[in-house]
Amino acid sequence: MVDWDGPLTEAFERATTYLAGLPERPVGPRATAAELRQALGGELPTGPGEPRDVIAHLAKGVEDGLLPSGSGRFFGFVFGGATPASLAADWLTTTWDQNAGLYAASPAAAVVEEVTADWLVELFGLPRGTSVGFVTGAQMANFTALAAARHEVLRRAGWDVERDGLIGAPPIRVLAGAERHDTIDRALRFLGLGTNCIVPIAVDDQGRLEPEALAEALSDDGPQIVCAQVGNVNTGAFDPVETICDLAHEKGAWVHVDGAFGIWAAVSPTLKSLVDGIDRADSWATDAHKTLNVPYDSGLVFCAHPEPHRAAMSIRAAYLIQDENGERDSLDYNPEFSRRARGFAVYAAIRALGRSGIAEIVDRCHAMARRFADTLAADGVAVLNDVVLNQALVRFGDDELTRRVVRAVQDEGTCWMSGTTWQGKAAMRISVSNWTTDESDIDRSAAAVLRCRDQAQRA
């Protein structure tokens, strides 16, 4: 008899203890790499170990090296947490151990993704019939969308890139804001286009793409892709997507929207005007492990044109079983072959929250970011951005002091946020993305930041 109860009970008890302790846990790792190696390393085991003991050893060994990103006082990297329903569904996803690449390999996973995809398209107000892929994160979502864009703009120019590759193909120009996310550049490298194809477009002081500069840069002929951004990673600013679509489509360009966290503003009745015009774009990328607070990893790619989406991603092989009734095979919509059934957790999150619950998360993260910025500004801290969504960007005098404050806050442990460089100057980037963050988290964290600033000024 297999002992499932022992290791799973150990895991459950340690998991619930960890989750219950998050509100008061210091927000930061407490062990060095050397200490973690000492706790977890050693000689290769020569024989089997008792599974429950293995889980206990692992949990104890990693305890002080965990970054508690599920805490309501974690404000780094635009990480979300995990809602109870999505976490529980993710546990079941591991238990069920489904390979979600083909309908034949898991009809349940395929249908859940189909249902969830329809819900997501409706939530964001995208065109009916938009195709959806469940990927690891916004990096692969941008990659997949730009692969579809590459296919389509070259097809229009009479070139089959999937058959003939890029050697001899018409050159593609990619027009993107100077403050675009680096995953755009990385996706273009993966796609063999290289970063020299990028035509950087001027942006304003918040990082928003300037339509006049785009209009001047667009060509009258040749393959072109325009990358817009909703939710700048530093300021949270939104490009004017509607105007961008007008300009780009007039020149026959494909418009891709990188909306890793910003596209979720579409769900909020009070903030949806930030994304006016997104329904007119050709493709979109976002994360579920940010605003929706689904466990890692969970990204989403959308394409208004399913044909180029499938053309760029699909695969056929004699041994694969494509359903004779045309049921959805997910490998037609993402770059992975075998993969985890990510749709279960996204499904559970949406069903548990509903439209109103997701809107409440979006609105509360915005309100908490405003509260953080206003509290710091009242004590003399420079706020560098308009807090339009969940990002606050602040600076403490000069570069040296700002970096000292960031390090001091990370070491102190009340909260955690990262540093960045904005317009050539050091800044602290505060990202409010966790569904549990409330006023007490903000007030406690802001007090800690001001305390660390005062200490850094005296040092």
Short mmCIF file of C-alpha atoms in Angstrom, two decimals:
data_model
loop_
_atom_site.label_atom_id
_atom_site.label_comp_id
_atom_site.label_asym_id
_atom_site.label_seq_id
_atom_site.Cartn_x
_atom_site.Cartn_y
_atom_site.Cartn_z
CA MET A 1 0.00 0.00 0.00
CA VAL A 2 1.27 3.48 -0.90
CA ASP A 3 1.40 5.89 2.01
CA TRP A 4 -0.20 9.03 0.64
CA ASP A 5 -1.51 10.16 4.00
CA GLY A 6 1.84 10.67 5.74
CA PRO A 7 3.58 13.08 3.33
CA LEU A 8 0.35 14.86 2.33
CA THR A 9 -0.63 15.40 5.98
CA GLU A 10 2.83 16.79 6.68
CA ALA A 11 2.55 19.09 3.69
CA PHE A 12 -0.97 20.24 4.63
CA GLU A 13 -0.01 21.00 8.23
CA ARG A 14 3.09 22.94 7.22
CA ALA A 15 1.23 24.78 4.46
CA THR A 16 -1.59 25.95 6.72
CA THR A 17 0.90 26.96 9.42
CA TYR A 18 2.81 29.01 6.85
CA LEU A 19 -0.32 30.68 5.50
CA ALA A 20 -1.70 31.46 8.96
CA GLY A 21 1.61 33.04 9.91
CA LEU A 22 1.94 35.32 6.87
CA PRO A 23 0.29 38.39 8.45
CA GLU A 24 2.98 38.63 11.14
CA ARG A 25 5.90 36.97 9.40
CA PRO A 26 8.91 39.22 8.63
CA VAL A 27 8.68 40.07 4.94
CA GLY A 28 12.02 38.92 3.61
CA PRO A 29 14.35 35.91 3.59
CA ARG A 30 16.29 35.31 6.80
CA ALA A 31 18.96 32.85 5.66
CA THR A 32 22.05 33.27 3.51
CA ALA A 33 22.73 31.07 0.51
CA ALA A 34 25.49 29.34 2.49
CA GLU A 35 23.08 28.58 5.33
CA LEU A 36 20.52 27.17 2.92
CA ARG A 37 23.13 24.96 1.29
CA GLN A 38 24.17 23.73 4.71
CA ALA A 39 20.58 22.88 5.62
CA LEU A 40 19.58 21.31 2.32
CA GLY A 41 22.78 19.94 0.78
CA GLY A 42 24.93 16.94 1.51
CA GLU A 43 25.81 13.74 -0.27
CA LEU A 44 23.51 12.21 -2.87
CA PRO A 45 21.15 9.85 -0.98
CA THR A 46 22.15 6.24 -1.57
CA GLY A 47 18.73 4.76 -0.79
CA PRO A 48 15.07 5.61 -0.27
CA GLY A 49 13.90 7.97 2.46
CA GLU A 50 10.62 7.95 4.35
CA PRO A 51 8.37 10.37 2.35
CA ARG A 52 6.95 12.20 5.37
CA ASP A 53 10.44 12.76 6.75
CA VAL A 54 11.58 14.06 3.36
CA ILE A 55 8.78 16.65 3.31
CA ALA A 56 9.54 17.70 6.88
CA HIS A 57 13.25 18.04 6.07
CA LEU A 58 12.54 20.08 2.94
CA ALA A 59 10.09 22.42 4.68
CA LYS A 60 12.42 23.01 7.61
CA GLY A 61 15.41 23.53 5.32
CA VAL A 62 13.80 26.17 3.13
CA GLU A 63 11.88 28.01 5.89
CA ASP A 64 14.32 30.87 6.38
CA GLY A 65 15.06 31.21 2.67
CA LEU A 66 11.51 31.89 1.59
CA LEU A 67 10.50 35.34 0.37
CA PRO A 68 6.95 35.69 1.75
CA SER A 69 5.50 37.17 -1.42
CA GLY A 70 1.99 36.14 -0.33
CA SER A 71 2.10 38.66 2.51
CA GLY A 72 -0.14 41.72 2.40
CA ARG A 73 3.00 43.78 3.02
CA PHE A 74 4.94 42.47 0.04
CA PHE A 75 5.19 45.22 -2.57
CA GLY A 76 7.95 43.93 -4.85
CA PHE A 77 8.04 42.99 -8.53
CA VAL A 78 4.23 43.18 -9.04
CA PHE A 79 3.76 39.78 -7.41
CA GLY A 80 0.27 38.77 -6.36
CA GLY A 81 -0.62 36.27 -3.66
CA ALA A 82 -2.97 33.31 -3.89
CA THR A 83 -6.67 33.29 -3.08
CA PRO A 84 -7.94 30.26 -1.12
CA ALA A 85 -9.93 28.80 -4.01
CA SER A 86 -7.11 29.17 -6.54
CA LEU A 87 -4.57 27.69 -4.12
CA ALA A 88 -6.82 24.71 -3.38
CA ALA A 89 -7.43 24.18 -7.10
CA ASP A 90 -3.70 24.32 -7.70
CA TRP A 91 -3.16 21.57 -5.10
CA LEU A 92 -5.75 19.46 -6.91
CA THR A 93 -4.03 20.25 -10.22
CA THR A 94 -0.88 18.66 -8.86
CA THR A 95 -2.83 15.69 -7.49
CA TRP A 96 -4.68 15.09 -10.75
CA ASP A 97 -1.37 15.46 -12.64
CA GLN A 98 -2.97 16.09 -16.01
CA ASN A 99 -0.97 16.79 -19.16
CA ALA A 100 -3.02 19.61 -20.62
CA GLY A 101 -1.46 19.66 -24.08
CA LEU A 102 -4.17 17.66 -25.81
CA TYR A 103 -7.90 17.18 -25.35
CA ALA A 104 -7.30 13.43 -25.55
CA ALA A 105 -4.85 13.61 -22.62
CA SER A 106 -7.35 15.41 -20.38
CA PRO A 107 -10.85 16.28 -21.59
CA ALA A 108 -11.54 17.95 -18.22
CA ALA A 109 -8.52 20.25 -18.48
CA ALA A 110 -9.42 21.17 -22.06
CA VAL A 111 -13.04 22.03 -21.27
CA VAL A 112 -12.12 24.00 -18.14
CA GLU A 113 -9.68 26.08 -20.19
CA GLU A 114 -12.31 26.61 -22.88
CA VAL A 115 -14.87 27.83 -20.32
CA THR A 116 -12.31 29.98 -18.51
CA ALA A 117 -11.08 31.48 -21.78
CA ASP A 118 -14.62 32.62 -22.62
CA TRP A 119 -14.96 34.20 -19.17
CA LEU A 120 -11.66 36.06 -19.54
CA VAL A 121 -12.56 37.41 -22.96
CA GLU A 122 -15.83 38.69 -21.53
CA LEU A 123 -14.15 40.18 -18.45
CA PHE A 124 -11.72 42.20 -20.54
CA GLY A 125 -14.28 43.17 -23.19
CA LEU A 126 -12.29 41.58 -26.02
CA PRO A 127 -13.86 40.57 -29.34
CA ARG A 128 -15.97 37.41 -29.42
CA GLY A 129 -14.01 34.52 -30.88
CA THR A 130 -10.68 35.72 -29.47
CA SER A 131 -8.34 32.75 -29.00
CA VAL A 132 -6.64 32.20 -25.63
CA GLY A 133 -3.50 30.39 -24.51
CA PHE A 134 -2.58 29.49 -20.92
CA VAL A 135 1.17 30.04 -20.55
CA THR A 136 3.73 30.50 -17.78
CA GLY A 137 3.61 34.28 -17.57
CA ALA A 138 3.65 37.54 -19.50
CA GLN A 139 7.06 36.72 -20.99
CA MET A 140 5.69 33.73 -22.86
CA ALA A 141 2.40 35.52 -23.49
CA ASN A 142 4.29 38.32 -25.25
CA PHE A 143 6.36 35.73 -27.12
CA THR A 144 3.27 33.85 -28.30
CA ALA A 145 1.38 36.97 -29.35
CA LEU A 146 4.39 38.33 -31.23
CA ALA A 147 4.85 34.95 -32.93
CA ALA A 148 1.28 35.25 -34.20
CA ALA A 149 1.98 38.84 -35.25
CA ARG A 150 5.17 37.79 -37.05
CA HIS A 151 3.23 35.12 -38.94
CA GLU A 152 0.46 37.48 -40.01
CA VAL A 153 2.47 40.53 -41.08
CA LEU A 154 4.79 38.31 -43.14
CA ARG A 155 1.83 36.39 -44.61
CA ARG A 156 0.41 39.68 -45.82
CA ALA A 157 3.78 40.33 -47.47
CA GLY A 158 3.62 36.94 -49.21
CA TRP A 159 6.02 35.08 -46.91
CA ASP A 160 5.40 31.84 -44.96
CA VAL A 161 7.72 32.16 -41.96
CA GLU A 162 6.76 28.80 -40.46
CA ARG A 163 7.83 27.05 -43.67
CA ASP A 164 10.64 29.27 -44.96
CA GLY A 165 12.09 30.82 -41.81
CA LEU A 166 13.43 34.36 -41.66
CA ILE A 167 16.39 34.19 -44.06
CA GLY A 168 15.34 36.27 -47.03
CA ALA A 169 12.08 37.37 -45.42
CA PRO A 170 10.92 40.97 -45.64
CA PRO A 171 12.25 42.88 -42.59
CA ILE A 172 9.77 43.54 -39.80
CA ARG A 173 9.76 46.85 -37.95
CA VAL A 174 8.56 46.70 -34.32
CA LEU A 175 7.50 50.08 -32.99
CA ALA A 176 7.43 50.21 -29.20
CA GLY A 177 7.63 52.86 -26.51
CA ALA A 178 11.02 53.73 -25.07
CA GLU A 179 9.70 52.59 -21.66
CA ARG A 180 8.42 49.20 -22.88
CA HIS A 181 8.93 46.16 -20.66
CA ASP A 182 12.09 44.17 -21.34
CA THR A 183 10.05 41.03 -22.07
CA ILE A 184 9.20 42.58 -25.45
CA ASP A 185 12.88 42.76 -26.38
CA ARG A 186 13.48 39.24 -25.08
CA ALA A 187 10.53 37.84 -27.03
CA LEU A 188 11.89 39.41 -30.22
CA ARG A 189 15.24 37.75 -29.53
CA PHE A 190 13.52 34.39 -29.07
CA LEU A 191 11.64 34.91 -32.34
CA GLY A 192 14.82 35.50 -34.31
CA LEU A 193 13.89 39.10 -35.12
CA GLY A 194 16.54 40.60 -32.86
CA THR A 195 16.32 43.85 -30.96
CA ASN A 196 17.63 45.92 -33.86
CA CYS A 197 14.17 45.61 -35.42
CA ILE A 198 12.79 47.83 -32.63
CA VAL A 199 11.98 51.43 -33.48
CA PRO A 200 11.82 53.13 -30.05
CA ILE A 201 9.00 55.65 -29.81
CA ALA A 202 9.23 58.68 -27.54
CA VAL A 203 7.21 58.66 -24.31
CA ASP A 204 5.98 61.34 -21.92
CA ASP A 205 7.11 61.89 -18.33
CA GLN A 206 4.94 58.99 -17.12
CA GLY A 207 6.21 56.54 -19.74
CA ARG A 208 3.17 56.76 -22.03
CA LEU A 209 3.83 56.35 -25.75
CA GLU A 210 3.48 59.64 -27.66
CA PRO A 211 0.99 59.23 -30.55
CA GLU A 212 2.60 62.02 -32.58
CA ALA A 213 5.96 60.25 -32.45
CA LEU A 214 4.32 56.98 -33.47
CA ALA A 215 2.60 58.65 -36.43
CA GLU A 216 5.94 59.99 -37.66
CA ALA A 217 7.67 56.61 -37.30
CA LEU A 218 5.04 54.41 -38.99
CA SER A 219 5.87 53.45 -42.56
CA ASP A 220 3.51 53.40 -45.52
CA ASP A 221 4.57 49.88 -46.49
CA GLY A 222 6.33 46.78 -45.21
CA PRO A 223 5.54 44.51 -42.24
CA GLN A 224 5.04 46.43 -38.99
CA ILE A 225 4.09 45.52 -35.43
CA VAL A 226 3.20 48.16 -32.84
CA CYS A 227 3.58 47.27 -29.16
CA ALA A 228 1.41 49.24 -26.74
CA GLN A 229 1.55 48.98 -22.96
CA VAL A 230 -1.18 49.18 -20.35
CA GLY A 231 0.50 49.38 -16.97
CA ASN A 232 4.09 50.65 -17.08
CA VAL A 233 6.16 48.51 -14.74
CA ASN A 234 7.47 51.58 -12.87
CA THR A 235 4.69 54.17 -13.02
CA GLY A 236 1.65 52.07 -13.90
CA ALA A 237 0.91 54.46 -16.80
CA PHE A 238 -1.32 53.43 -19.73
CA ASP A 239 -0.57 54.06 -23.38
CA PRO A 240 -3.45 55.64 -25.38
CA VAL A 241 -4.39 52.37 -27.03
CA GLU A 242 -7.37 53.64 -29.00
CA THR A 243 -5.31 56.30 -30.74
CA ILE A 244 -2.46 53.85 -31.28
CA CYS A 245 -4.85 51.42 -32.98
CA ASP A 246 -6.17 54.18 -35.24
CA LEU A 247 -2.67 55.11 -36.38
CA ALA A 248 -1.30 51.59 -36.67
CA HIS A 249 -4.23 49.97 -38.46
CA GLU A 250 -4.30 52.77 -41.00
CA LYS A 251 -0.80 51.62 -42.00
CA GLY A 252 -1.66 47.91 -41.91
CA ALA A 253 0.30 47.25 -38.70
CA TRP A 254 -0.54 44.63 -36.07
CA VAL A 255 -1.13 46.08 -32.58
CA HIS A 256 -0.04 44.04 -29.57
CA VAL A 257 -0.90 45.14 -26.02
CA ASP A 258 1.40 44.18 -23.16
CA GLY A 259 -1.00 44.29 -20.22
CA ALA A 260 0.77 42.14 -17.63
CA PHE A 261 -1.19 43.75 -14.79
CA GLY A 262 -2.81 46.83 -16.29
CA ILE A 263 -5.38 45.07 -18.46
CA TRP A 264 -7.23 44.03 -15.28
CA ALA A 265 -8.38 47.65 -14.97
CA ALA A 266 -10.95 46.67 -17.60
CA VAL A 267 -12.85 44.74 -14.90
CA SER A 268 -13.26 47.81 -12.66
CA PRO A 269 -16.21 50.12 -13.42
CA THR A 270 -14.24 53.05 -12.01
CA LEU A 271 -10.93 52.37 -13.78
CA LYS A 272 -11.89 50.76 -17.09
CA SER A 273 -11.51 54.04 -18.97
CA LEU A 274 -7.75 53.54 -18.57
CA VAL A 275 -7.94 50.80 -21.19
CA ASP A 276 -10.26 52.48 -23.67
CA GLY A 277 -9.74 50.97 -27.10
CA ILE A 278 -8.03 47.74 -26.09
CA ASP A 279 -10.74 45.73 -27.83
CA ARG A 280 -9.45 47.12 -31.13
CA ALA A 281 -5.96 45.64 -30.76
CA ASP A 282 -4.89 42.38 -32.39
CA SER A 283 -3.30 40.58 -29.44
CA TRP A 284 -2.87 40.94 -25.70
CA ALA A 285 -0.67 39.51 -22.92
CA THR A 286 -1.31 39.41 -19.19
CA ASP A 287 -0.67 37.47 -15.99
CA ALA A 288 -3.13 35.68 -13.72
CA HIS A 289 -0.49 35.41 -10.97
CA LYS A 290 -0.54 39.19 -10.52
CA THR A 291 -3.90 40.93 -10.07
CA LEU A 292 -6.04 37.79 -10.13
CA ASN A 293 -3.84 36.31 -7.37
CA VAL A 294 -3.51 32.81 -8.81
CA PRO A 295 -0.45 30.75 -7.72
CA TYR A 296 2.62 30.81 -9.93
CA ASP A 297 2.97 30.23 -12.77
CA SER A 298 0.00 31.52 -14.74
CA GLY A 299 0.06 33.78 -17.78
CA LEU A 300 -2.50 34.41 -20.53
CA VAL A 301 -2.23 35.31 -24.20
CA PHE A 302 -5.14 36.46 -26.35
CA CYS A 303 -5.39 36.86 -30.10
CA ALA A 304 -8.25 38.49 -32.00
CA HIS A 305 -7.25 36.42 -35.01
CA PRO A 306 -7.19 32.71 -34.12
CA GLU A 307 -5.79 31.65 -37.52
CA PRO A 308 -2.34 33.26 -37.14
CA HIS A 309 -2.34 32.26 -33.48
CA ARG A 310 -2.76 28.59 -34.43
CA ALA A 311 -0.45 28.88 -37.42
CA ALA A 312 2.38 30.11 -35.21
CA MET A 313 1.87 27.56 -32.43
CA SER A 314 0.18 24.38 -33.66
CA ILE A 315 1.90 21.05 -34.24
CA ARG A 316 0.88 17.80 -35.87
CA ALA A 317 2.45 14.37 -35.47
CA ALA A 318 1.32 10.89 -36.45
CA TYR A 319 1.23 9.62 -32.87
CA LEU A 320 -0.78 12.51 -31.47
CA ILE A 321 -4.53 12.16 -31.14
CA GLN A 322 -6.32 15.24 -32.43
CA ASP A 323 -9.98 14.93 -31.52
CA GLU A 324 -12.13 14.03 -34.52
CA ASN A 325 -14.88 16.35 -33.30
CA GLY A 326 -12.56 19.34 -33.24
CA GLU A 327 -12.32 19.73 -29.46
CA ARG A 328 -9.77 22.26 -28.25
CA ASP A 329 -6.13 21.14 -28.09
CA SER A 330 -4.26 23.72 -26.02
CA LEU A 331 -0.94 23.12 -27.79
CA ASP A 332 -2.45 24.99 -30.74
CA TYR A 333 -2.37 28.18 -28.65
CA ASN A 334 0.85 28.12 -26.65
CA PRO A 335 4.51 27.21 -27.19
CA GLU A 336 4.55 24.28 -24.77
CA PHE A 337 3.82 20.67 -25.65
CA SER A 338 3.40 18.80 -22.37
CA ARG A 339 2.33 21.22 -19.67
CA ARG A 340 0.60 21.73 -16.36
CA ALA A 341 -3.18 22.22 -16.39
CA ARG A 342 -3.07 25.87 -15.34
CA GLY A 343 -6.68 26.49 -16.22
CA PHE A 344 -8.04 24.79 -13.09
CA ALA A 345 -6.65 27.46 -10.73
CA VAL A 346 -7.74 30.35 -12.98
CA TYR A 347 -11.22 28.82 -13.25
CA ALA A 348 -11.47 28.50 -9.45
CA ALA A 349 -10.31 32.08 -8.90
CA ILE A 350 -12.88 33.53 -11.28
CA ARG A 351 -15.72 31.35 -10.02
CA ALA A 352 -14.94 32.20 -6.39
CA LEU A 353 -14.52 35.94 -6.95
CA GLY A 354 -16.89 36.70 -9.80
CA ARG A 355 -16.68 39.93 -11.73
CA SER A 356 -17.44 42.04 -8.64
CA GLY A 357 -14.78 40.31 -6.53
CA ILE A 358 -12.09 40.83 -9.17
CA ALA A 359 -13.12 44.47 -9.53
CA GLU A 360 -12.85 44.85 -5.75
CA ILE A 361 -9.24 43.59 -5.83
CA VAL A 362 -8.37 46.00 -8.63
CA ASP A 363 -9.99 48.95 -6.85
CA ARG A 364 -8.51 48.12 -3.45
CA CYS A 365 -4.98 47.73 -4.82
CA HIS A 366 -5.40 51.14 -6.45
CA ALA A 367 -6.72 52.71 -3.26
CA MET A 368 -3.92 51.19 -1.18
CA ALA A 369 -1.24 52.41 -3.61
CA ARG A 370 -2.73 55.91 -3.38
CA ARG A 371 -2.79 55.70 0.41
CA PHE A 372 0.88 54.61 0.49
CA ALA A 373 1.96 57.43 -1.84
CA ASP A 374 -0.09 60.06 -0.01
CA THR A 375 1.27 59.00 3.39
CA LEU A 376 4.88 59.20 2.20
CA ALA A 377 4.30 62.49 0.38
CA ALA A 378 2.85 64.03 3.55
CA ASP A 379 6.22 63.38 5.21
CA GLY A 380 8.31 64.94 2.47
CA VAL A 381 8.97 61.96 0.22
CA ALA A 382 8.95 62.73 -3.50
CA VAL A 383 6.30 60.78 -5.43
CA LEU A 384 7.45 60.55 -9.04
CA ASN A 385 4.32 59.21 -10.74
CA ASP A 386 0.61 59.71 -11.06
CA VAL A 387 -0.79 56.76 -9.09
CA VAL A 388 -3.30 55.63 -11.69
CA LEU A 389 -3.45 51.96 -10.72
CA ASN A 390 -1.30 49.95 -8.30
CA GLN A 391 2.19 51.41 -8.73
CA ALA A 392 3.78 54.13 -6.62
CA LEU A 393 7.26 55.38 -7.48
CA VAL A 394 9.10 57.36 -4.81
CA ARG A 395 12.52 58.91 -4.24
CA PHE A 396 14.41 60.00 -1.15
CA GLY A 397 16.54 62.99 -2.03
CA ASP A 398 19.39 61.57 -4.10
CA ASP A 399 20.45 58.24 -5.60
CA GLU A 400 22.65 57.18 -2.71
CA LEU A 401 20.04 57.85 -0.02
CA THR A 402 17.29 56.22 -2.07
CA ARG A 403 19.29 53.02 -2.50
CA ARG A 404 20.18 52.99 1.22
CA VAL A 405 16.51 53.31 2.14
CA VAL A 406 15.52 50.45 -0.20
CA ARG A 407 18.17 48.18 1.35
CA ALA A 408 17.22 49.22 4.87
CA VAL A 409 13.53 48.49 4.28
CA GLN A 410 14.32 45.06 2.84
CA ASP A 411 16.56 44.26 5.82
CA GLU A 412 14.12 45.60 8.42
CA GLY A 413 11.40 43.12 7.46
CA THR A 414 8.12 44.97 8.02
CA CYS A 415 7.55 45.10 4.27
CA TRP A 416 9.48 44.47 1.08
CA MET A 417 9.75 46.44 -2.12
CA SER A 418 12.38 46.76 -4.81
CA GLY A 419 14.49 49.55 -6.19
CA THR A 420 14.54 50.69 -9.80
CA THR A 421 15.92 53.37 -12.05
CA TRP A 422 13.47 55.85 -13.56
CA GLN A 423 14.58 58.49 -16.06
CA GLY A 424 18.17 57.97 -14.95
CA LYS A 425 17.48 58.33 -11.23
CA ALA A 426 17.24 55.77 -8.43
CA ALA A 427 13.75 55.19 -7.06
CA MET A 428 11.77 52.84 -4.83
CA ARG A 429 9.02 50.97 -6.65
CA ILE A 430 5.93 50.07 -4.60
CA SER A 431 3.61 47.53 -6.24
CA VAL A 432 0.32 46.79 -4.50
CA SER A 433 -0.98 43.55 -5.99
CA ASN A 434 -2.01 41.29 -3.11
CA TRP A 435 -5.69 40.58 -2.50
CA THR A 436 -5.20 40.72 1.30
CA THR A 437 -3.48 44.12 1.54
CA ASP A 438 -5.50 46.53 3.70
CA GLU A 439 -5.13 49.91 5.38
CA SER A 440 -3.28 48.48 8.37
CA ASP A 441 -0.69 46.91 6.06
CA ILE A 442 -0.17 50.22 4.29
CA ASP A 443 0.06 52.29 7.46
CA ARG A 444 2.45 49.86 9.13
CA SER A 445 4.60 49.67 5.99
CA ALA A 446 4.68 53.42 5.37
CA ALA A 447 5.76 53.98 8.96
CA ALA A 448 8.58 51.48 8.48
CA VAL A 449 9.73 53.19 5.26
CA LEU A 450 9.81 56.59 6.98
CA ARG A 451 11.65 55.11 9.95
CA CYS A 452 14.25 53.56 7.64
CA ARG A 453 14.60 56.88 5.77
CA ASP A 454 15.25 58.75 9.01
CA GLN A 455 17.86 56.21 10.08
CA ALA A 456 19.52 56.29 6.68
CA GLN A 457 19.71 60.09 6.79
CA ARG A 458 21.45 59.93 10.17
CA ALA A 459 23.92 57.24 9.10
#
